[in-house]
Amino acid sequence: MGFEMNFEVKDKVVLVTGANRGIGKVILEEALKRGASKVYAAVRNTDSADDLVNEHGDRVVPVRVDLEDPASITSAAKVATDVDLVINNAGVLKVKNALDDDAIEALQFEMNVNVYGLIRMVQAFAPVLKANGGGAIAQLNSVASVKTFGDLTTYCASKSASYSVTQGLRETLRDQGTQVVSVHPGPIATDMGKKRWLRRHRRLAGIGRHGNL
Ligand SMILES: NC(=O)c1ccc[n+]([C@@H]2O[C@H](COP(=O)([O-])OP(=O)(O)OC[C@H]3O[C@@H](n4cnc5c(N)ncnc54)[C@H](OP(=O)(O)O)[C@@H]3O)[C@@H](O)[C@H]2O)c1
């Protein structure tokens, strides 16, 4: 994807999806530390950003975004008209291999959030970024975008697709001056990061899918 990104967060307006917990929360806090003038916490349930508002005051502005709900995204783009940097961090993971009975349902769910959600976000926010001089989009992809792990097959397929879309966006948005960056973390100990290890632990302990652990 190239590494010529040059974007200063200081004094910029940032929007982070899934900002209420996990990686998104850390990104929001880091953007504030780096001097962002405002960070929109784009979350499914705006109450989940209460702690962030209590801690950081009016530099944090909660806005409702559910990546599965196109109307929530178009409404958010009408409110957050001053955004310079969109960080699409929110994502979902099912621990499924291709032979699991519900593999197709899992993949449909992951595609809807991780891929169609990205497309919905850029369709709504690319015009906002353009109007504000170009700006940038960062998409949280994964090491799973380039390497498939058997027990995470459907997740990896969705993250591979979101990486593919991100690469396309990089070209598509070049002419309007919007930088596009694909981020590929390895495992991080968030709620999502723990899911896979929980399942492995269950298997090793001989506890079934619905057992308590
Ligand atoms: N953790 C890892 O090991 C790892 C590694 C590489 C890449 N990543 C990627 O990094 C991103 C963040 O992961 P994480 O580990 O921080 O996950 P997480 O702890 O499970 O948090 C997921 C976040 O996404 C939000 N979200 C889920 N579905 C949503 C939807 N339909 N609309 C809007 N928001 C939604 C959640 O909101 P609620 O609180 O409302 O559920 C939550 O804020 C994901 O894209 C993930 O694929 C994670």
mmCIF file of C-alpha atoms and ligand atoms in Angstrom:
data_model
loop_
_atom_site.group_PDB
_atom_site.id
_atom_site.type_symbol
_atom_site.label_atom_id
_atom_site.label_comp_id
_atom_site.label_asym_id
_atom_site.label_seq_id
_atom_site.Cartn_x
_atom_site.Cartn_y
_atom_site.Cartn_z
ATOM 1 C CA MET A 1 0.000 0.000 0.000
ATOM 2 C CA GLY A 2 3.020 2.375 0.204
ATOM 3 C CA PHE A 3 4.127 4.381 3.180
ATOM 4 C CA GLU A 4 4.167 7.972 1.952
ATOM 5 C CA MET A 5 1.368 8.957 4.368
ATOM 6 C CA ASN A 6 1.861 12.415 5.760
ATOM 7 C CA PHE A 7 -0.911 13.540 8.078
ATOM 8 C CA GLU A 8 -0.732 15.587 11.268
ATOM 9 C CA VAL A 9 -3.500 14.855 13.780
ATOM 10 C CA LYS A 10 -2.880 18.085 15.678
ATOM 11 C CA ASP A 11 -5.819 20.498 15.397
ATOM 12 C CA LYS A 12 -7.696 18.069 13.153
ATOM 13 C CA VAL A 13 -11.157 16.581 13.603
ATOM 14 C CA VAL A 14 -11.116 12.787 13.818
ATOM 15 C CA LEU A 15 -13.903 10.201 13.738
ATOM 16 C CA VAL A 16 -13.322 6.709 15.139
ATOM 17 C CA THR A 17 -15.828 3.865 14.738
ATOM 18 C CA GLY A 18 -16.042 1.443 17.664
ATOM 19 C CA ALA A 19 -14.412 4.069 19.897
ATOM 20 C CA ASN A 20 -16.032 2.829 23.119
ATOM 21 C CA ARG A 21 -13.690 -0.104 23.786
ATOM 22 C CA GLY A 22 -10.714 -2.132 22.583
ATOM 23 C CA ILE A 23 -8.409 -0.701 19.936
ATOM 24 C CA GLY A 24 -10.849 2.073 19.007
ATOM 25 C CA LYS A 25 -10.806 3.510 22.524
ATOM 26 C CA VAL A 26 -7.003 3.614 22.518
ATOM 27 C CA ILE A 27 -7.004 5.267 19.086
ATOM 28 C CA LEU A 28 -9.430 7.931 20.344
ATOM 29 C CA GLU A 29 -7.260 8.600 23.412
ATOM 30 C CA GLU A 30 -4.114 8.754 21.304
ATOM 31 C CA ALA A 31 -5.726 11.207 18.872
ATOM 32 C CA LEU A 32 -6.599 13.464 21.822
ATOM 33 C CA LYS A 33 -3.031 13.202 23.163
ATOM 34 C CA ARG A 34 -1.722 14.188 19.746
ATOM 35 C CA GLY A 35 -3.810 17.360 19.805
ATOM 36 C CA ALA A 36 -6.898 16.536 17.769
ATOM 37 C CA SER A 37 -9.343 19.407 18.260
ATOM 38 C CA LYS A 38 -12.295 16.992 18.415
ATOM 39 C CA VAL A 39 -12.866 13.267 18.168
ATOM 40 C CA TYR A 40 -16.237 11.866 17.189
ATOM 41 C CA ALA A 41 -16.782 8.617 19.067
ATOM 42 C CA ALA A 42 -18.819 6.778 16.425
ATOM 43 C CA VAL A 43 -20.498 4.057 18.451
ATOM 44 C CA ARG A 44 -23.543 1.794 18.229
ATOM 45 C CA ASN A 45 -24.898 2.942 21.555
ATOM 46 C CA THR A 46 -23.996 6.537 22.443
ATOM 47 C CA ASP A 47 -24.292 5.770 26.192
ATOM 48 C CA SER A 48 -21.213 3.561 25.788
ATOM 49 C CA ALA A 49 -19.154 6.739 25.219
ATOM 50 C CA ASP A 50 -20.289 8.384 28.503
ATOM 51 C CA ASP A 51 -17.042 7.536 30.316
ATOM 52 C CA LEU A 52 -14.987 9.034 27.489
ATOM 53 C CA VAL A 53 -17.009 12.253 27.598
ATOM 54 C CA ASN A 54 -16.737 12.418 31.396
ATOM 55 C CA GLU A 55 -12.984 11.992 31.157
ATOM 56 C CA HIS A 56 -12.179 14.217 28.171
ATOM 57 C CA GLY A 57 -15.024 16.720 28.061
ATOM 58 C CA ASP A 58 -16.379 18.281 24.892
ATOM 59 C CA ARG A 59 -13.427 17.265 22.721
ATOM 60 C CA VAL A 60 -15.228 13.890 22.579
ATOM 61 C CA VAL A 61 -18.511 13.966 20.679
ATOM 62 C CA PRO A 62 -20.538 10.739 20.610
ATOM 63 C CA VAL A 63 -22.389 10.011 17.395
ATOM 64 C CA ARG A 64 -24.429 6.916 16.616
ATOM 65 C CA VAL A 65 -22.919 4.659 13.949
ATOM 66 C CA ASP A 66 -23.929 1.048 13.468
ATOM 67 C CA LEU A 67 -21.996 -0.362 10.534
ATOM 68 C CA GLU A 68 -24.964 -2.670 9.818
ATOM 69 C CA ASP A 69 -27.374 0.264 9.634
ATOM 70 C CA PRO A 70 -26.800 2.463 6.547
ATOM 71 C CA ALA A 71 -29.185 5.175 7.812
ATOM 72 C CA SER A 72 -27.136 5.648 10.986
ATOM 73 C CA ILE A 73 -24.040 6.254 8.838
ATOM 74 C CA THR A 74 -25.634 8.772 6.476
ATOM 75 C CA SER A 75 -27.092 10.608 9.494
ATOM 76 C CA ALA A 76 -23.656 10.695 11.166
ATOM 77 C CA ALA A 77 -22.106 12.163 8.009
ATOM 78 C CA LYS A 78 -24.661 14.997 8.167
ATOM 79 C CA VAL A 79 -23.654 15.767 11.769
ATOM 80 C CA ALA A 80 -19.885 15.264 11.526
ATOM 81 C CA THR A 81 -19.370 17.614 8.576
ATOM 82 C CA ASP A 82 -16.017 18.894 9.892
ATOM 83 C CA VAL A 83 -14.160 15.562 9.865
ATOM 84 C CA ASP A 84 -10.593 15.431 8.470
ATOM 85 C CA LEU A 85 -9.679 11.864 9.415
ATOM 86 C CA VAL A 86 -11.981 8.825 9.465
ATOM 87 C CA ILE A 87 -10.650 5.779 11.293
ATOM 88 C CA ASN A 88 -12.890 2.807 10.554
ATOM 89 C CA ASN A 89 -11.903 0.554 13.418
ATOM 90 C CA ALA A 90 -15.122 -1.287 14.375
ATOM 91 C CA GLY A 91 -15.199 -4.920 13.374
ATOM 92 C CA VAL A 92 -16.538 -8.342 14.324
ATOM 93 C CA LEU A 93 -15.079 -11.831 14.561
ATOM 94 C CA LYS A 94 -16.622 -15.300 14.683
ATOM 95 C CA VAL A 95 -14.413 -18.269 15.456
ATOM 96 C CA LYS A 96 -15.502 -20.443 12.513
ATOM 97 C CA ASN A 97 -13.835 -22.747 10.052
ATOM 98 C CA ALA A 98 -15.349 -23.484 6.647
ATOM 99 C CA LEU A 99 -16.807 -26.830 7.830
ATOM 100 C CA ASP A 100 -18.805 -25.362 10.706
ATOM 101 C CA ASP A 101 -22.549 -25.688 10.055
ATOM 102 C CA ASP A 102 -23.067 -21.954 10.397
ATOM 103 C CA ALA A 103 -19.945 -20.880 8.475
ATOM 104 C CA ILE A 104 -21.988 -19.132 5.798
ATOM 105 C CA GLU A 105 -24.088 -17.199 8.335
ATOM 106 C CA ALA A 106 -20.887 -16.200 10.141
ATOM 107 C CA LEU A 107 -19.281 -14.986 6.925
ATOM 108 C CA GLN A 108 -22.412 -13.060 5.940
ATOM 109 C CA PHE A 109 -22.396 -11.318 9.332
ATOM 110 C CA GLU A 110 -18.671 -10.519 9.155
ATOM 111 C CA MET A 111 -18.943 -9.298 5.554
ATOM 112 C CA ASN A 112 -21.862 -7.059 6.486
ATOM 113 C CA VAL A 113 -19.924 -5.334 9.278
ATOM 114 C CA ASN A 114 -16.293 -5.607 8.175
ATOM 115 C CA VAL A 115 -16.698 -5.037 4.438
ATOM 116 C CA TYR A 116 -20.094 -3.534 3.610
ATOM 117 C CA GLY A 117 -19.727 -1.372 6.720
ATOM 118 C CA LEU A 118 -16.475 0.010 5.311
ATOM 119 C CA ILE A 119 -18.124 0.691 1.958
ATOM 120 C CA ARG A 120 -21.073 2.393 3.677
ATOM 121 C CA MET A 121 -18.664 4.557 5.699
ATOM 122 C CA VAL A 122 -16.631 5.716 2.709
ATOM 123 C CA GLN A 123 -19.697 6.350 0.579
ATOM 124 C CA ALA A 124 -21.025 8.668 3.295
ATOM 125 C CA PHE A 125 -17.750 10.286 4.387
ATOM 126 C CA ALA A 126 -15.694 10.621 1.170
ATOM 127 C CA PRO A 127 -17.693 13.737 0.160
ATOM 128 C CA VAL A 128 -17.207 15.204 3.669
ATOM 129 C CA LEU A 129 -13.433 14.647 3.478
ATOM 130 C CA LYS A 130 -13.341 16.121 -0.012
ATOM 131 C CA ALA A 131 -15.196 19.239 1.124
ATOM 132 C CA ASN A 132 -12.658 19.609 3.948
ATOM 133 C CA GLY A 133 -9.643 19.489 1.633
ATOM 134 C CA GLY A 134 -9.007 15.740 1.232
ATOM 135 C CA GLY A 135 -8.066 14.405 4.641
ATOM 136 C CA ALA A 136 -7.456 10.734 5.277
ATOM 137 C CA ILE A 137 -9.102 7.385 5.943
ATOM 138 C CA ALA A 138 -7.485 4.640 8.031
ATOM 139 C CA GLN A 139 -9.029 1.179 7.877
ATOM 140 C CA LEU A 140 -8.325 -1.400 10.604
ATOM 141 C CA ASN A 141 -7.510 -4.518 8.652
ATOM 142 C CA SER A 142 -5.393 -7.299 10.122
ATOM 143 C CA VAL A 143 -2.619 -9.803 9.684
ATOM 144 C CA ALA A 144 -5.679 -11.979 8.960
ATOM 145 C CA SER A 145 -6.141 -9.957 5.739
ATOM 146 C CA VAL A 146 -3.068 -11.645 4.289
ATOM 147 C CA LYS A 147 -2.891 -14.983 6.149
ATOM 148 C CA THR A 148 -5.847 -17.296 6.795
ATOM 149 C CA PHE A 149 -5.985 -19.156 10.117
ATOM 150 C CA GLY A 150 -8.165 -22.302 9.886
ATOM 151 C CA ASP A 151 -10.334 -21.629 12.942
ATOM 152 C CA LEU A 152 -10.852 -18.013 11.857
ATOM 153 C CA THR A 153 -11.542 -18.764 8.186
ATOM 154 C CA THR A 154 -14.668 -16.639 7.795
ATOM 155 C CA TYR A 155 -13.156 -13.691 9.694
ATOM 156 C CA CYS A 156 -9.986 -13.887 7.583
ATOM 157 C CA ALA A 157 -12.066 -13.981 4.390
ATOM 158 C CA SER A 158 -13.859 -10.799 5.468
ATOM 159 C CA LYS A 159 -10.617 -9.067 6.479
ATOM 160 C CA SER A 160 -9.037 -10.057 3.172
ATOM 161 C CA ALA A 161 -12.021 -8.506 1.394
ATOM 162 C CA SER A 162 -11.812 -5.319 3.472
ATOM 163 C CA TYR A 163 -8.109 -5.056 2.593
ATOM 164 C CA SER A 164 -9.000 -5.444 -1.059
ATOM 165 C CA VAL A 165 -11.612 -2.686 -0.801
ATOM 166 C CA THR A 166 -9.106 -0.484 1.048
ATOM 167 C CA GLN A 167 -6.597 -0.866 -1.778
ATOM 168 C CA GLY A 168 -9.284 0.082 -4.283
ATOM 169 C CA LEU A 169 -10.193 3.146 -2.240
ATOM 170 C CA ARG A 170 -6.599 4.259 -2.229
ATOM 171 C CA GLU A 171 -6.769 4.585 -6.002
ATOM 172 C CA THR A 172 -10.347 5.837 -6.181
ATOM 173 C CA LEU A 173 -9.824 8.643 -3.661
ATOM 174 C CA ARG A 174 -6.406 9.767 -4.863
ATOM 175 C CA ASP A 175 -7.824 12.420 -7.185
ATOM 176 C CA GLN A 176 -9.775 14.085 -4.388
ATOM 177 C CA GLY A 177 -6.614 14.195 -2.240
ATOM 178 C CA THR A 178 -7.807 11.720 0.402
ATOM 179 C CA GLN A 179 -5.011 9.541 1.764
ATOM 180 C CA VAL A 180 -5.994 5.934 2.504
ATOM 181 C CA VAL A 181 -4.092 3.741 4.926
ATOM 182 C CA SER A 182 -4.551 0.047 5.707
ATOM 183 C CA VAL A 183 -3.576 -0.991 9.244
ATOM 184 C CA HIS A 184 -2.619 -4.650 9.896
ATOM 185 C CA PRO A 185 -2.184 -5.476 13.585
ATOM 186 C CA GLY A 186 -1.332 -8.930 14.893
ATOM 187 C CA PRO A 187 -3.191 -10.326 17.950
ATOM 188 C CA ILE A 188 -4.091 -7.721 20.594
ATOM 189 C CA ALA A 189 -5.661 -8.631 23.949
ATOM 190 C CA THR A 190 -9.046 -6.953 23.503
ATOM 191 C CA ASP A 191 -12.458 -8.660 23.858
ATOM 192 C CA MET A 192 -12.067 -9.740 20.232
ATOM 193 C CA GLY A 193 -8.474 -10.883 20.668
ATOM 194 C CA LYS A 194 -9.473 -13.131 23.553
ATOM 195 C CA LYS A 195 -12.237 -14.976 21.655
ATOM 196 C CA ARG A 196 -10.000 -17.306 19.730
ATOM 197 C CA TRP A 197 -7.904 -18.210 22.734
ATOM 198 C CA LEU A 198 -11.056 -18.909 24.767
ATOM 199 C CA ARG A 199 -12.242 -21.405 22.179
ATOM 200 C CA ARG A 200 -8.823 -23.100 22.091
ATOM 201 C CA HIS A 201 -8.821 -23.281 25.879
ATOM 202 C CA ARG A 202 -12.271 -24.892 25.843
ATOM 203 C CA ARG A 203 -11.122 -27.471 23.319
ATOM 204 C CA LEU A 204 -8.046 -28.344 25.365
ATOM 205 C CA ALA A 205 -10.166 -28.623 28.514
ATOM 206 C CA GLY A 206 -12.724 -30.811 26.697
ATOM 207 C CA ILE A 207 -15.538 -28.335 27.407
ATOM 208 C CA GLY A 208 -18.247 -27.988 24.736
ATOM 209 C CA ARG A 209 -19.243 -24.831 22.936
ATOM 210 C CA HIS A 210 -21.904 -23.903 25.467
ATOM 211 C CA GLY A 211 -19.997 -24.895 28.584
ATOM 212 C CA ASN A 212 -19.005 -22.297 31.127
ATOM 213 C CA LEU A 213 -15.384 -21.360 31.336
HETATM 214 N N1 LIG B 1 -7.838 -7.605 18.698
HETATM 215 C C1 LIG B 1 -7.083 -8.111 17.743
HETATM 216 O O1 LIG B 1 -6.319 -9.074 17.974
HETATM 217 C C2 LIG B 1 -7.105 -7.516 16.352
HETATM 218 C C3 LIG B 1 -6.041 -7.816 15.473
HETATM 219 C C4 LIG B 1 -6.047 -7.278 14.188
HETATM 220 C C5 LIG B 1 -7.080 -6.459 13.787
HETATM 221 N N2 LIG B 1 -8.098 -6.188 14.647
HETATM 222 C C6 LIG B 1 -9.187 -5.309 14.150
HETATM 223 O O2 LIG B 1 -9.206 -4.143 14.950
HETATM 224 C C7 LIG B 1 -10.532 -3.640 15.040
HETATM 225 C C8 LIG B 1 -10.927 -3.451 16.507
HETATM 226 O O3 LIG B 1 -10.829 -4.703 17.157
HETATM 227 P P1 LIG B 1 -10.912 -4.865 18.750
HETATM 228 O O4 LIG B 1 -9.993 -5.964 19.095
HETATM 229 O O5 LIG B 1 -10.792 -3.546 19.409
HETATM 230 O O6 LIG B 1 -12.424 -5.432 18.868
HETATM 231 P P2 LIG B 1 -13.429 -5.439 20.123
HETATM 232 O O7 LIG B 1 -12.682 -5.294 21.380
HETATM 233 O O8 LIG B 1 -14.289 -6.638 19.927
HETATM 234 O O9 LIG B 1 -14.294 -4.115 19.874
HETATM 235 C C9 LIG B 1 -15.092 -4.061 18.728
HETATM 236 C C10 LIG B 1 -15.648 -2.666 18.563
HETATM 237 O O10 LIG B 1 -16.408 -2.650 17.346
HETATM 238 C C11 LIG B 1 -17.718 -2.191 17.658
HETATM 239 N N3 LIG B 1 -18.708 -2.779 16.766
HETATM 240 C C12 LIG B 1 -19.022 -4.082 16.600
HETATM 241 N N4 LIG B 1 -20.004 -4.217 15.698
HETATM 242 C C13 LIG B 1 -20.323 -2.960 15.297
HETATM 243 C C14 LIG B 1 -21.257 -2.433 14.387
HETATM 244 N N5 LIG B 1 -22.126 -3.202 13.715
HETATM 245 N N6 LIG B 1 -21.295 -1.099 14.211
HETATM 246 C C15 LIG B 1 -20.457 -0.293 14.898
HETATM 247 N N7 LIG B 1 -19.573 -0.714 15.796
HETATM 248 C C16 LIG B 1 -19.503 -2.046 15.979
HETATM 249 C C17 LIG B 1 -17.955 -2.601 19.099
HETATM 250 O O11 LIG B 1 -19.022 -1.855 19.651
HETATM 251 P P3 LIG B 1 -19.966 -2.442 20.832
HETATM 252 O O12 LIG B 1 -19.246 -2.147 22.142
HETATM 253 O O13 LIG B 1 -21.235 -1.693 20.665
HETATM 254 O O14 LIG B 1 -20.100 -3.915 20.601
HETATM 255 C C18 LIG B 1 -16.591 -2.263 19.698
HETATM 256 O O15 LIG B 1 -16.469 -0.895 19.926
HETATM 257 C C19 LIG B 1 -11.423 -4.647 14.294
HETATM 258 O O16 LIG B 1 -11.664 -4.177 12.992
HETATM 259 C C20 LIG B 1 -10.577 -5.906 14.260
HETATM 260 O O17 LIG B 1 -10.912 -6.734 13.167
HETATM 261 C C21 LIG B 1 -8.135 -6.687 15.927
#
